[in-house]
Amino acid sequence: MTGRRSAEPPPPRPELDTDKAWELLRTVRTEADAEAAGLVRDAEGRPRWNRDSSPGARELADRYLPLCLAGPRLTFAQLGQSLDGFIATRTGDADYVTGEEDRRHLHRLRALADAVVVGAGTAVADDPQLTVRACTGAHPVRVVLDPHRRVPPHRKVFTDGSAPTLWVVSAGREGGHTPADDRPGPGVEVLTLPDSAAFAPGNLVRVLARRGLGRVLIEGGGVTVSRFLHERALHRLYVTVAPVLLGDGVPGLRFAGTPVMRDALRPPTRRAALGEDTLFELDLGTPHPGPPLDGEHPEPRQARGEREHPVHHGDGQPLGGAETGGPEGPGGGALPGPPAADVQR
């Protein structure tokens, strides 16, 4: 008689590397998705992979899982700047303020967004592509806010055909291109809003959501990001600071601030190294989004009665550890003073 052969244990799975971890994270939008991708929570609630993983894979889960799980309606922004707060030199040169790791981070944010928004000044000065190239992922819809039609039609977002583009203009414009010049290329749609008031951040977010673009990345420039921050239209803000001093240049965040230091915004913040740069991730809570859109259910956080985070005297704790507070945003209401002027560069 031949003896029964003992079952051999299955070979161990190979270590999860950064590229595979990113592919898995891209599929995550719910806790069930996270579990299916192999993500579990440790005793302190932090995400970890349920298999051997590289340091890069663990870093990706920690950095991006909160964004993946933040729901279908999310507005977040990213800026890269010098230590003294400039996003470009006084001539407009921004190639590159921050390093290669921050560029990869920005492209990952694009891959996790439905739409990426820039103002006219950025489209004119930088001629960006706004596509996903430094990592894998689908291109977001490119949204150009151009109420006065100042962006020349030959810019890449209008001509390269790489991704759909939404050109948002105003019916009440002054100056700019004549209608005969407005010949958008393939994949470009012109959206005309009635007046400048329709360009308010809260309204723009609702307009995009009605088109199925609920996860919105506000990429630039400083004026546009500052306006969304000032009007409490951001859930998250990413600011990458490079160890460089420009002395003068195009400013990053600018808004009418408080005269009293104790009233300054200090939201829950996380920090991470991106090569020589430092990434700050600010949790700004849940902006008051207005009534649900036509045919839309309330957002899960609203349905559970959850509210925004209050002003927090930042201690570097993980974002998930913040307490809930008032319904209108950190400190309640908009920041003091008028919104930042839309100075195009």
Tab-separated table of C-alpha atoms in Angstrom:
chain	number	residue	atom	x	y	z
A	1	MET	CA	0.000	0.000	0.000
A	2	THR	CA	1.170	3.488	-0.739
A	3	GLY	CA	0.948	6.031	2.050
A	4	ARG	CA	-1.267	9.071	1.715
A	5	ARG	CA	0.771	12.083	0.766
A	6	SER	CA	0.508	14.931	3.259
A	7	ALA	CA	-0.882	18.175	1.909
A	8	GLU	CA	1.765	20.811	1.342
A	9	PRO	CA	1.074	24.367	2.438
A	10	PRO	CA	0.480	26.796	-0.411
A	11	PRO	CA	3.509	28.848	-1.383
A	12	PRO	CA	3.619	32.275	0.269
A	13	ARG	CA	2.302	35.153	-1.752
A	14	PRO	CA	4.947	37.554	-3.005
A	15	GLU	CA	5.387	40.794	-1.120
A	16	LEU	CA	2.927	43.491	-2.148
A	17	ASP	CA	4.910	46.180	-3.938
A	18	THR	CA	4.065	49.845	-4.508
A	19	ASP	CA	2.695	49.455	-8.021
A	20	LYS	CA	0.331	46.611	-7.084
A	21	ALA	CA	-0.761	48.450	-3.927
A	22	TRP	CA	-1.683	51.500	-6.004
A	23	GLU	CA	-3.708	49.369	-8.432
A	24	LEU	CA	-5.639	47.910	-5.491
A	25	LEU	CA	-6.213	51.314	-3.885
A	26	ARG	CA	-7.676	52.682	-7.114
A	27	THR	CA	-10.535	50.179	-6.786
A	28	VAL	CA	-11.510	51.320	-3.274
A	29	ARG	CA	-14.503	53.576	-2.619
A	30	THR	CA	-16.152	51.777	0.315
A	31	GLU	CA	-15.071	49.793	3.360
A	32	ALA	CA	-16.219	46.653	1.557
A	33	ASP	CA	-13.948	47.562	-1.366
A	34	ALA	CA	-11.080	48.061	1.059
A	35	GLU	CA	-11.643	44.647	2.614
A	36	ALA	CA	-11.796	43.040	-0.836
A	37	ALA	CA	-8.505	44.744	-1.743
A	38	GLY	CA	-6.855	43.216	1.313
A	39	LEU	CA	-6.909	46.186	3.689
A	40	VAL	CA	-7.707	45.767	7.383
A	41	ARG	CA	-7.471	48.051	10.413
A	42	ASP	CA	-4.913	47.613	13.155
A	43	ALA	CA	-5.680	48.017	16.863
A	44	GLU	CA	-5.360	51.810	16.549
A	45	GLY	CA	-7.625	51.992	13.493
A	46	ARG	CA	-4.858	52.584	10.957
A	47	PRO	CA	-5.104	50.753	7.621
A	48	ARG	CA	-2.698	47.943	6.827
A	49	TRP	CA	-2.432	45.239	4.193
A	50	ASN	CA	-3.317	41.695	5.257
A	51	ARG	CA	-0.159	40.320	3.632
A	52	ASP	CA	3.535	41.058	3.548
A	53	SER	CA	3.964	44.459	1.931
A	54	SER	CA	6.756	46.834	1.057
A	55	PRO	CA	7.267	50.114	2.939
A	56	GLY	CA	6.000	51.947	-0.160
A	57	ALA	CA	2.802	49.887	-0.232
A	58	ARG	CA	2.150	50.605	3.450
A	59	GLU	CA	2.789	54.314	2.884
A	60	LEU	CA	0.290	54.450	0.011
A	61	ALA	CA	-2.446	52.860	2.125
A	62	ASP	CA	-1.866	55.297	4.965
A	63	ARG	CA	-1.775	58.341	2.691
A	64	TYR	CA	-4.580	57.677	0.207
A	65	LEU	CA	-7.106	55.324	1.813
A	66	PRO	CA	-8.848	58.193	3.687
A	67	LEU	CA	-9.298	59.965	0.358
A	68	CYS	CA	-10.543	56.812	-1.353
A	69	LEU	CA	-13.145	56.284	1.382
A	70	ALA	CA	-14.281	59.911	1.581
A	71	GLY	CA	-17.415	59.340	-0.490
A	72	PRO	CA	-18.757	60.311	-3.931
A	73	ARG	CA	-18.995	64.057	-3.158
A	74	LEU	CA	-15.585	65.410	-2.231
A	75	THR	CA	-13.697	68.604	-3.067
A	76	PHE	CA	-9.973	68.700	-2.375
A	77	ALA	CA	-7.093	70.913	-3.445
A	78	GLN	CA	-3.336	70.684	-3.930
A	79	LEU	CA	-0.629	73.354	-4.034
A	80	GLY	CA	3.153	73.089	-4.196
A	81	GLN	CA	5.058	76.075	-2.857
A	82	SER	CA	8.358	77.401	-1.540
A	83	LEU	CA	9.119	77.829	2.156
A	84	ASP	CA	8.201	81.497	1.859
A	85	GLY	CA	4.832	80.767	0.275
A	86	PHE	CA	5.274	81.194	-3.488
A	87	ILE	CA	4.081	78.804	-6.201
A	88	ALA	CA	6.205	80.385	-8.961
A	89	THR	CA	8.863	83.041	-9.452
A	90	ARG	CA	7.901	86.630	-10.243
A	91	THR	CA	8.237	85.766	-13.962
A	92	GLY	CA	5.749	82.909	-13.548
A	93	ASP	CA	8.333	80.106	-13.789
A	94	ALA	CA	7.048	77.121	-11.797
A	95	ASP	CA	9.144	74.279	-13.323
A	96	TYR	CA	9.427	72.940	-10.715
A	97	VAL	CA	8.917	74.343	-7.257
A	98	THR	CA	8.579	70.894	-5.692
A	99	GLY	CA	10.267	67.641	-6.623
A	100	GLU	CA	9.447	64.472	-8.516
A	101	GLU	CA	7.743	62.732	-5.595
A	102	ASP	CA	5.285	65.604	-5.247
A	103	ARG	CA	4.570	65.423	-8.978
A	104	ARG	CA	3.744	61.729	-8.571
A	105	HIS	CA	1.527	62.583	-5.592
A	106	LEU	CA	-0.340	65.190	-7.655
A	107	HIS	CA	-0.957	62.703	-10.458
A	108	ARG	CA	-2.295	60.190	-7.939
A	109	LEU	CA	-4.721	62.830	-6.705
A	110	ARG	CA	-5.834	63.356	-10.312
A	111	ALA	CA	-6.367	59.607	-10.714
A	112	LEU	CA	-8.649	59.614	-7.641
A	113	ALA	CA	-10.733	62.546	-8.935
A	114	ASP	CA	-13.621	62.745	-11.396
A	115	ALA	CA	-12.648	66.277	-12.418
A	116	VAL	CA	-9.616	68.541	-12.071
A	117	VAL	CA	-10.235	72.311	-11.966
A	118	VAL	CA	-7.921	75.193	-12.856
A	119	GLY	CA	-8.518	78.907	-13.234
A	120	ALA	CA	-7.865	80.868	-16.403
A	121	GLY	CA	-4.597	82.270	-15.049
A	122	THR	CA	-3.092	78.813	-14.588
A	123	ALA	CA	-4.286	77.640	-17.993
A	124	VAL	CA	-2.658	80.678	-19.628
A	125	ALA	CA	0.596	80.746	-17.650
A	126	ASP	CA	1.354	77.018	-17.365
A	127	ASP	CA	-0.478	75.453	-20.343
A	128	PRO	CA	-1.019	72.291	-18.248
A	129	GLN	CA	-2.195	68.936	-19.576
A	130	LEU	CA	-3.988	67.948	-16.332
A	131	THR	CA	-3.742	64.252	-17.212
A	132	VAL	CA	-2.496	61.214	-15.287
A	133	ARG	CA	1.000	60.339	-16.471
A	134	ALA	CA	3.231	59.775	-13.424
A	135	CYS	CA	1.126	56.810	-12.250
A	136	THR	CA	-1.562	54.522	-13.627
A	137	GLY	CA	-5.166	55.689	-13.622
A	138	ALA	CA	-7.929	57.239	-15.673
A	139	HIS	CA	-7.708	60.888	-16.695
A	140	PRO	CA	-10.204	63.152	-14.914
A	141	VAL	CA	-12.398	65.574	-16.822
A	142	ARG	CA	-10.456	68.827	-17.182
A	143	VAL	CA	-12.403	71.902	-16.078
A	144	VAL	CA	-11.173	75.391	-17.023
A	145	LEU	CA	-12.838	78.299	-15.194
A	146	ASP	CA	-12.653	81.129	-17.710
A	147	PRO	CA	-15.519	83.599	-17.237
A	148	HIS	CA	-13.979	86.176	-19.610
A	149	ARG	CA	-12.726	83.630	-22.182
A	150	ARG	CA	-9.135	84.696	-21.704
A	151	VAL	CA	-7.611	81.279	-22.362
A	152	PRO	CA	-6.447	80.971	-25.989
A	153	PRO	CA	-8.148	78.110	-27.842
A	154	HIS	CA	-4.778	76.598	-28.803
A	155	ARG	CA	-3.922	75.586	-25.212
A	156	LYS	CA	-3.304	71.850	-24.655
A	157	VAL	CA	-6.488	71.255	-22.665
A	158	PHE	CA	-8.460	72.334	-25.737
A	159	THR	CA	-6.385	70.691	-28.461
A	160	ASP	CA	-4.539	67.550	-27.332
A	161	GLY	CA	-7.637	65.311	-27.136
A	162	SER	CA	-6.123	63.422	-24.183
A	163	ALA	CA	-9.165	63.792	-21.929
A	164	PRO	CA	-12.594	65.449	-21.963
A	165	THR	CA	-12.479	69.165	-21.213
A	166	LEU	CA	-15.209	71.422	-19.845
A	167	TRP	CA	-14.637	75.094	-20.690
A	168	VAL	CA	-16.704	77.106	-18.215
A	169	VAL	CA	-17.403	80.643	-19.459
A	170	SER	CA	-19.770	83.445	-18.561
A	171	ALA	CA	-22.601	84.795	-20.676
A	172	GLY	CA	-21.898	88.222	-19.218
A	173	ARG	CA	-18.221	88.283	-20.136
A	174	GLU	CA	-16.175	91.364	-20.880
A	175	GLY	CA	-13.299	91.270	-23.339
A	176	GLY	CA	-11.677	87.945	-24.208
A	177	HIS	CA	-12.046	86.085	-27.461
A	178	THR	CA	-14.821	86.750	-29.908
A	179	PRO	CA	-17.367	83.975	-30.536
A	180	ALA	CA	-15.672	83.251	-33.852
A	181	ASP	CA	-12.520	82.321	-31.918
A	182	ASP	CA	-14.358	79.836	-29.698
A	183	ARG	CA	-13.794	76.698	-31.721
A	184	PRO	CA	-13.179	73.984	-29.145
A	185	GLY	CA	-11.481	70.870	-30.394
A	186	PRO	CA	-12.733	67.292	-30.086
A	187	GLY	CA	-13.786	66.357	-26.574
A	188	VAL	CA	-14.228	69.975	-25.466
A	189	GLU	CA	-17.601	71.194	-24.218
A	190	VAL	CA	-18.365	74.850	-23.550
A	191	LEU	CA	-20.513	75.412	-20.465
A	192	THR	CA	-21.935	78.935	-20.233
A	193	LEU	CA	-22.933	80.216	-16.809
A	194	PRO	CA	-25.247	83.243	-16.544
A	195	ASP	CA	-22.983	85.665	-14.640
A	196	SER	CA	-20.006	85.972	-12.305
A	197	ALA	CA	-22.111	85.009	-9.278
A	198	ALA	CA	-22.606	81.574	-10.833
A	199	PHE	CA	-18.847	80.997	-10.501
A	200	ALA	CA	-19.071	80.880	-6.699
A	201	PRO	CA	-17.281	77.692	-5.508
A	202	GLY	CA	-20.384	76.122	-3.954
A	203	ASN	CA	-22.369	76.589	-7.149
A	204	LEU	CA	-19.550	75.243	-9.327
A	205	VAL	CA	-19.301	72.101	-7.200
A	206	ARG	CA	-23.052	71.505	-7.563
A	207	VAL	CA	-22.917	72.102	-11.328
A	208	LEU	CA	-20.158	69.511	-11.672
A	209	ALA	CA	-21.951	67.029	-9.396
A	210	ARG	CA	-25.032	67.195	-11.625
A	211	ARG	CA	-22.777	66.004	-14.441
A	212	GLY	CA	-21.588	63.043	-12.393
A	213	LEU	CA	-18.339	64.756	-11.397
A	214	GLY	CA	-18.612	64.494	-7.628
A	215	ARG	CA	-14.952	64.055	-6.681
A	216	VAL	CA	-13.289	67.334	-7.638
A	217	LEU	CA	-9.606	68.275	-7.409
A	218	ILE	CA	-8.921	72.030	-7.348
A	219	GLU	CA	-5.395	72.183	-8.740
A	220	GLY	CA	-4.654	75.819	-9.342
A	221	GLY	CA	-3.655	78.360	-9.163
A	222	GLY	CA	-3.293	80.069	-5.832
A	223	VAL	CA	-6.217	82.409	-6.494
A	224	THR	CA	-8.637	79.584	-7.298
A	225	VAL	CA	-7.552	77.387	-4.378
A	226	SER	CA	-7.694	80.389	-2.018
A	227	ARG	CA	-11.232	81.199	-3.143
A	228	PHE	CA	-12.431	77.630	-2.531
A	229	LEU	CA	-10.730	77.629	0.872
A	230	HIS	CA	-12.122	81.041	1.820
A	231	GLU	CA	-15.694	80.087	0.924
A	232	ARG	CA	-15.555	76.812	2.863
A	233	ALA	CA	-15.878	74.678	-0.254
A	234	LEU	CA	-12.982	72.276	0.467
A	235	HIS	CA	-13.007	69.024	2.404
A	236	ARG	CA	-9.233	68.555	2.228
A	237	LEU	CA	-6.220	70.666	1.337
A	238	TYR	CA	-2.808	69.280	0.414
A	239	VAL	CA	0.123	71.721	0.540
A	240	THR	CA	3.607	70.550	-0.371
A	241	VAL	CA	6.411	72.804	0.843
A	242	ALA	CA	9.813	72.695	-0.821
A	243	PRO	CA	13.004	73.730	1.002
A	244	VAL	CA	13.608	76.682	-1.303
A	245	LEU	CA	13.325	80.439	-0.794
A	246	LEU	CA	12.164	82.598	-3.711
A	247	GLY	CA	11.937	85.946	-1.940
A	248	ASP	CA	9.285	87.153	-4.383
A	249	GLY	CA	6.893	85.578	-6.829
A	250	VAL	CA	3.362	84.330	-7.403
A	251	PRO	CA	1.781	83.733	-3.980
A	252	GLY	CA	0.061	80.520	-2.977
A	253	LEU	CA	-2.732	80.773	-0.409
A	254	ARG	CA	-3.985	84.300	0.157
A	255	PHE	CA	-7.216	85.322	1.871
A	256	ALA	CA	-8.409	87.921	4.345
A	257	GLY	CA	-7.180	86.510	7.618
A	258	THR	CA	-7.797	87.131	11.279
A	259	PRO	CA	-6.096	89.875	13.319
A	260	VAL	CA	-5.944	87.554	16.331
A	261	MET	CA	-3.664	84.513	16.248
A	262	ARG	CA	-5.947	82.395	18.428
A	263	ASP	CA	-8.689	82.697	15.769
A	264	ALA	CA	-6.481	81.374	12.964
A	265	LEU	CA	-7.497	78.172	11.181
A	266	ARG	CA	-5.722	75.177	12.730
A	267	PRO	CA	-7.402	72.118	11.211
A	268	PRO	CA	-6.326	68.543	11.978
A	269	THR	CA	-3.134	67.989	10.004
A	270	ARG	CA	-0.934	65.116	8.913
A	271	ARG	CA	2.629	65.488	7.654
A	272	ALA	CA	4.695	63.267	5.375
A	273	ALA	CA	8.031	63.487	3.614
A	274	LEU	CA	8.026	63.570	-0.185
A	275	GLY	CA	11.720	63.352	-0.916
A	276	GLU	CA	13.169	66.680	0.219
A	277	ASP	CA	9.683	68.232	0.355
A	278	THR	CA	7.118	68.083	3.156
A	279	LEU	CA	3.470	67.318	2.459
A	280	PHE	CA	0.831	68.798	4.763
A	281	GLU	CA	-2.656	67.257	4.571
A	282	LEU	CA	-5.311	69.430	6.207
A	283	ASP	CA	-8.712	68.001	7.085
A	284	LEU	CA	-11.156	70.879	6.639
A	285	GLY	CA	-14.229	68.852	7.533
A	286	THR	CA	-17.407	68.616	5.515
A	287	PRO	CA	-18.428	71.866	3.819
A	288	HIS	CA	-22.122	72.707	3.919
A	289	PRO	CA	-23.120	71.564	0.401
A	290	GLY	CA	-26.615	72.991	0.184
A	291	PRO	CA	-29.701	70.888	-0.560
A	292	PRO	CA	-29.323	67.559	-2.368
A	293	LEU	CA	-29.301	67.770	-6.136
A	294	ASP	CA	-32.342	66.805	-8.156
A	295	GLY	CA	-32.816	63.064	-7.768
A	296	GLU	CA	-29.845	62.770	-5.417
A	297	HIS	CA	-29.872	61.160	-1.988
A	298	PRO	CA	-28.210	63.011	0.890
A	299	GLU	CA	-24.562	62.206	1.383
A	300	PRO	CA	-23.885	59.396	3.884
A	301	ARG	CA	-22.226	61.774	6.366
A	302	GLN	CA	-25.267	64.066	6.243
A	303	ALA	CA	-27.672	61.178	6.629
A	304	ARG	CA	-25.912	60.081	9.813
A	305	GLY	CA	-26.009	63.609	11.207
A	306	GLU	CA	-22.229	63.908	11.140
A	307	ARG	CA	-20.872	67.414	11.012
A	308	GLU	CA	-17.655	69.269	10.389
A	309	HIS	CA	-14.488	69.250	12.389
A	310	PRO	CA	-14.000	72.363	14.527
A	311	VAL	CA	-10.919	74.520	14.667
A	312	HIS	CA	-8.195	72.278	16.027
A	313	HIS	CA	-4.879	73.464	17.424
A	314	GLY	CA	-2.972	71.082	15.205
A	315	ASP	CA	-1.018	68.416	17.038
A	316	GLY	CA	-0.190	66.247	14.041
A	317	GLN	CA	-2.678	63.525	14.959
A	318	PRO	CA	-4.163	61.282	12.264
A	319	LEU	CA	-7.146	62.816	10.532
A	320	GLY	CA	-9.530	60.174	11.752
A	321	GLY	CA	-9.001	61.196	15.361
A	322	ALA	CA	-10.684	64.611	15.147
A	323	GLU	CA	-13.851	65.380	17.046
A	324	THR	CA	-16.962	66.582	15.291
A	325	GLY	CA	-18.190	70.128	15.669
A	326	GLY	CA	-20.433	72.761	14.122
A	327	PRO	CA	-22.331	72.316	10.854
A	328	GLU	CA	-20.873	75.242	8.906
A	329	GLY	CA	-17.179	74.430	8.966
A	330	PRO	CA	-14.187	75.019	11.225
A	331	GLY	CA	-15.184	77.962	13.388
A	332	GLY	CA	-18.488	78.313	11.511
A	333	GLY	CA	-19.212	80.472	8.461
A	334	ALA	CA	-16.760	81.840	5.927
A	335	LEU	CA	-13.360	83.261	6.715
A	336	PRO	CA	-13.471	86.933	7.710
A	337	GLY	CA	-13.247	89.550	4.991
A	338	PRO	CA	-14.085	89.436	1.283
A	339	PRO	CA	-13.099	86.532	-0.982
A	340	ALA	CA	-9.721	86.708	-2.668
A	341	ALA	CA	-9.784	88.732	-5.878
A	342	ASP	CA	-9.564	86.731	-9.087
A	343	VAL	CA	-6.241	88.152	-10.234
A	344	GLN	CA	-5.169	86.161	-13.253
A	345	ARG	CA	-1.498	85.507	-13.833
